[in-house]
PDB file of C-alpha atoms in Angstrom:
ATOM      1  CA  MET A  27     -22.116   7.113   9.225  1.00 89.00           C
ATOM      2  CA  ARG A  28     -18.973   5.809   7.530  1.00 94.00           C
ATOM      3  CA  VAL A  29     -16.827   2.740   7.835  1.00 97.00           C
ATOM      4  CA  ILE A  30     -13.145   3.464   7.291  1.00 96.00           C
ATOM      5  CA  ILE A  31     -10.668   0.666   6.713  1.00 96.00           C
ATOM      6  CA  THR A  32      -7.002   1.575   6.959  1.00 96.00           C
ATOM      7  CA  MET A  33      -4.431  -0.809   5.549  1.00 94.00           C
ATOM      8  CA  ALA A  34      -0.827  -0.976   6.721  1.00 89.00           C
ATOM      9  CA  GLU A  35       1.853  -3.277   5.353  1.00 78.00           C
ATOM     10  CA  GLY A  36       5.255  -3.197   7.007  1.00 65.00           C
ATOM     11  CA  THR A  37       7.027  -0.027   5.916  1.00 57.00           C
ATOM     12  CA  THR A  38       4.635   1.057   3.146  1.00 65.00           C
ATOM     13  CA  GLU A  39       2.420   4.096   3.497  1.00 75.00           C
ATOM     14  CA  GLU A  40      -0.975   3.516   5.101  1.00 87.00           C
ATOM     15  CA  GLN A  41      -3.972   3.439   2.745  1.00 92.00           C
ATOM     16  CA  ARG A  42      -7.536   4.408   3.659  1.00 94.00           C
ATOM     17  CA  PHE A  43     -10.780   3.145   2.179  1.00 95.00           C
ATOM     18  CA  GLU A  44     -14.105   4.838   3.051  1.00 95.00           C
ATOM     19  CA  PHE A  45     -17.577   3.361   2.808  1.00 96.00           C
ATOM     20  CA  SER A  46     -20.768   5.335   3.378  1.00 95.00           C
ATOM     21  CA  CYS A  47     -23.125   2.763   1.829  1.00 95.00           C
ATOM     22  CA  PRO A  48     -23.281  -1.045   1.629  1.00 97.00           C
ATOM     23  CA  ALA A  49     -20.402  -2.811  -0.108  1.00 97.00           C
ATOM     24  CA  ARG A  50     -18.720  -6.180  -0.391  1.00 97.00           C
ATOM     25  CA  VAL A  51     -14.941  -5.851  -0.572  1.00 98.00           C
ATOM     26  CA  LEU A  52     -12.842  -8.790  -1.769  1.00 98.00           C
ATOM     27  CA  VAL A  53      -9.265  -8.905  -0.407  1.00 97.00           C
ATOM     28  CA  GLY A  54      -6.455 -11.007  -1.841  1.00 96.00           C
ATOM     29  CA  ARG A  55      -3.778 -11.290  -4.539  1.00 96.00           C
ATOM     30  CA  GLY A  56      -6.191 -11.917  -7.415  1.00 96.00           C
ATOM     31  CA  HIS A  57      -6.558  -9.344 -10.182  1.00 96.00           C
ATOM     32  CA  ASP A  58     -10.307  -9.168  -9.510  1.00 97.00           C
ATOM     33  CA  CYS A  59      -9.898  -8.162  -5.829  1.00 97.00           C
ATOM     34  CA  ASP A  60     -11.151  -4.781  -4.636  1.00 96.00           C
ATOM     35  CA  ILE A  61      -8.149  -4.526  -2.317  1.00 95.00           C
ATOM     36  CA  GLN A  62      -5.382  -6.284  -4.228  1.00 94.00           C
ATOM     37  CA  LEU A  63      -2.189  -7.275  -2.456  1.00 93.00           C
ATOM     38  CA  PRO A  64       0.924  -7.834  -4.586  1.00 91.00           C
ATOM     39  CA  ASN A  65       1.442 -11.188  -6.276  1.00 89.00           C
ATOM     40  CA  ALA A  66       4.987 -11.412  -4.884  1.00 89.00           C
ATOM     41  CA  PHE A  67       6.895 -13.863  -2.690  1.00 90.00           C
ATOM     42  CA  ALA A  68       6.504 -11.632   0.385  1.00 88.00           C
ATOM     43  CA  TYR A  69       2.722 -12.117   0.052  1.00 91.00           C
ATOM     44  CA  SER A  70       2.761 -15.860  -0.630  1.00 92.00           C
ATOM     45  CA  ASP A  71       0.795 -16.447   2.599  1.00 93.00           C
ATOM     46  CA  VAL A  72      -2.146 -14.476   1.143  1.00 95.00           C
ATOM     47  CA  SER A  73      -4.640 -16.381  -1.023  1.00 94.00           C
ATOM     48  CA  ARG A  74      -5.897 -15.070  -4.369  1.00 95.00           C
ATOM     49  CA  HIS A  75      -9.331 -14.623  -2.746  1.00 95.00           C
ATOM     50  CA  HIS A  76      -8.442 -14.455   0.929  1.00 95.00           C
ATOM     51  CA  CYS A  77     -11.318 -12.747   2.744  1.00 96.00           C
ATOM     52  CA  MET A  78     -14.356 -10.529   2.229  1.00 97.00           C
ATOM     53  CA  PHE A  79     -15.419  -7.410   4.125  1.00 98.00           C
ATOM     54  CA  GLU A  80     -19.219  -7.074   4.198  1.00 97.00           C
ATOM     55  CA  ILE A  81     -20.059  -3.446   4.906  1.00 98.00           C
ATOM     56  CA  ASP A  82     -23.419  -1.895   5.724  1.00 97.00           C
ATOM     57  CA  PRO A  83     -22.586   1.240   7.742  1.00 95.00           C
ATOM     58  CA  PRO A  84     -22.317   1.289  10.693  1.00 94.00           C
ATOM     59  CA  HIS A  85     -21.903  -2.488  10.553  1.00 96.00           C
ATOM     60  CA  VAL A  86     -18.902  -4.294   9.121  1.00 97.00           C
ATOM     61  CA  ARG A  87     -18.129  -8.003   9.086  1.00 98.00           C
ATOM     62  CA  VAL A  88     -15.260 -10.084   7.737  1.00 97.00           C
ATOM     63  CA  ARG A  89     -15.387 -13.613   6.375  1.00 96.00           C
ATOM     64  CA  ASP A  90     -12.449 -15.897   5.535  1.00 95.00           C
ATOM     65  CA  LEU A  91     -12.926 -17.401   2.067  1.00 93.00           C
ATOM     66  CA  GLY A  92     -11.142 -20.698   2.678  1.00 88.00           C
ATOM     67  CA  SER A  93      -7.641 -19.248   2.738  1.00 91.00           C
ATOM     68  CA  ARG A  94      -4.743 -21.558   3.435  1.00 88.00           C
ATOM     69  CA  ASN A  95      -3.175 -19.390   6.177  1.00 92.00           C
ATOM     70  CA  GLY A  96      -6.275 -17.941   7.796  1.00 93.00           C
ATOM     71  CA  THR A  97      -7.731 -14.534   8.570  1.00 96.00           C
ATOM     72  CA  PHE A  98      -7.168 -13.107  12.038  1.00 97.00           C
ATOM     73  CA  VAL A  99      -9.394 -10.678  13.966  1.00 97.00           C
ATOM     74  CA  ASN A 100      -7.636  -9.142  16.964  1.00 97.00           C
ATOM     75  CA  ASN A 101      -5.073 -12.001  16.721  1.00 96.00           C
ATOM     76  CA  ARG A 102      -7.768 -14.722  16.759  1.00 95.00           C
ATOM     77  CA  ASN A 103      -7.982 -17.027  13.747  1.00 94.00           C
ATOM     78  CA  ILE A 104     -11.536 -16.857  12.365  1.00 93.00           C
ATOM     79  CA  GLY A 105     -11.155 -19.428   9.591  1.00 87.00           C
ATOM     80  CA  GLN A 106      -8.981 -21.195   7.077  1.00 79.00           C
ATOM     81  CA  ARG A 107      -9.148 -24.347   4.989  1.00 69.00           C
ATOM     82  CA  SER A 108      -7.454 -27.567   5.976  1.00 63.00           C
ATOM     83  CA  ARG A 109      -3.856 -27.700   4.810  1.00 59.00           C
ATOM     84  CA  ARG A 110      -4.609 -31.178   3.446  1.00 57.00           C
ATOM     85  CA  LEU A 111      -7.171 -29.913   0.938  1.00 55.00           C
ATOM     86  CA  PRO A 112      -6.245 -28.247  -2.354  1.00 57.00           C
ATOM     87  CA  ALA A 113      -7.988 -24.936  -3.073  1.00 53.00           C
ATOM     88  CA  GLU A 114     -10.536 -26.515  -5.420  1.00 54.00           C
ATOM     89  CA  PHE A 115     -11.783 -28.685  -2.527  1.00 53.00           C
ATOM     90  CA  ALA A 116     -11.810 -25.912   0.067  1.00 51.00           C
ATOM     91  CA  CYS A 117     -14.635 -25.820   2.565  1.00 53.00           C
ATOM     92  CA  PRO A 118     -17.293 -23.158   2.121  1.00 54.00           C
ATOM     93  CA  ALA A 119     -16.513 -19.703   3.421  1.00 56.00           C
ATOM     94  CA  ALA A 120     -16.313 -19.367   7.181  1.00 67.00           C
ATOM     95  CA  GLN A 121     -18.933 -17.650   9.293  1.00 85.00           C
ATOM     96  CA  ALA A 122     -18.754 -13.841   9.118  1.00 92.00           C
ATOM     97  CA  VAL A 123     -17.394 -12.117  12.214  1.00 95.00           C
ATOM     98  CA  GLU A 124     -18.851  -8.767  13.293  1.00 97.00           C
ATOM     99  CA  LEU A 125     -16.187  -6.080  13.705  1.00 98.00           C
ATOM    100  CA  GLY A 126     -16.237  -3.064  15.976  1.00 96.00           C
ATOM    101  CA  ASP A 127     -14.477   0.277  16.155  1.00 96.00           C
ATOM    102  CA  ASP A 128     -10.676  -0.127  16.367  1.00 96.00           C
ATOM    103  CA  ASP A 129     -10.688  -3.879  15.628  1.00 98.00           C
ATOM    104  CA  THR A 130      -7.810  -5.224  13.543  1.00 97.00           C
ATOM    105  CA  VAL A 131      -7.889  -7.823  10.794  1.00 97.00           C
ATOM    106  CA  ARG A 132      -4.653  -9.496   9.686  1.00 96.00           C
ATOM    107  CA  VAL A 133      -4.150 -11.149   6.308  1.00 96.00           C
ATOM    108  CA  GLY A 134      -0.589 -12.449   6.047  1.00 93.00           C
ATOM    109  CA  LEU A 135       1.579  -9.536   7.200  1.00 92.00           C
ATOM    110  CA  THR A 136      -0.983  -6.903   6.198  1.00 94.00           C
ATOM    111  CA  PHE A 137      -3.100  -5.275   8.891  1.00 96.00           C
ATOM    112  CA  PHE A 138      -6.499  -3.635   8.420  1.00 97.00           C
ATOM    113  CA  ARG A 139      -7.896  -1.360  11.132  1.00 97.00           C
ATOM    114  CA  ILE A 140     -11.631  -0.711  11.317  1.00 97.00           C
ATOM    115  CA  LEU A 141     -12.894   2.751  12.223  1.00 96.00           C
ATOM    116  CA  LEU A 142     -16.558   3.646  12.625  1.00 95.00           C
ATOM    117  CA  ASP A 143     -17.009   7.372  12.018  1.00 90.00           C
ATOM    118  CA  ALA A 144     -20.218   9.270  12.630  1.00 80.00           C
ATOM    119  CA  SER A 145     -18.803  12.685  11.645  1.00 76.00           C
ATOM    120  CA  GLY A 146     -19.323  12.202   7.901  1.00 60.00           C
ATOM    121  CA  GLU A 147     -16.353  14.475   7.128  1.00 63.00           C
ATOM    122  CA  SER A 148     -14.150  13.193   4.332  1.00 58.00           C
ATOM    123  CA  VAL A 149     -10.356  13.169   4.594  1.00 53.00           C
ATOM    124  CA  ASP A 150      -8.189  14.024   1.568  1.00 49.00           C
ATOM    125  CA  ALA A 151      -6.198  10.764   1.631  1.00 49.00           C
ATOM    126  CA  ASN A 152      -9.284   8.576   1.200  1.00 53.00           C
ATOM    127  CA  ARG A 153     -10.275   6.188  -1.532  1.00 59.00           C
ATOM    128  CA  GLU A 154     -13.931   5.332  -2.001  1.00 57.00           C
ATOM    129  CA  LEU A 155     -14.309   1.827  -3.398  1.00 62.00           C
ATOM    130  CA  GLN A 156     -18.038   1.830  -4.084  1.00 57.00           C
ATOM    131  CA  HIS A 157     -20.541   4.142  -5.674  1.00 54.00           C
ATOM    132  CA  CYS A 158     -23.750   4.701  -3.757  1.00 67.00           C
ATOM    133  CA  GLY A 159     -26.814   4.637  -5.945  1.00 60.00           C
TER     134      GLY A 159
END
């Protein structure tokens, strides 16, 4: 079983990330993120550490990490910090939300689509982010 996350941003080419074993995937503008979005004005609504995908095929969850503008699952806001609090006083990470096949996660203007694949066949345009031990 694999979890495939596809990422689409406006007019850029779609990217695919495959996971066949457990992984924690940090998403944001920070240099230490596994999926790093550009540190540019167009992405100013994305926090340095915006959200985390917690993957244990076939299960995948997403957790907002106290972002200022929120993380959205199927257009529903699942968490964000109060606009009154600076980042250093952000509330603890929000509750993780279980994702299913074909769910979408939005971070700023970037969309992630979740695919649960039982075929096990790899596709050439994939990028594996973790190494199974």
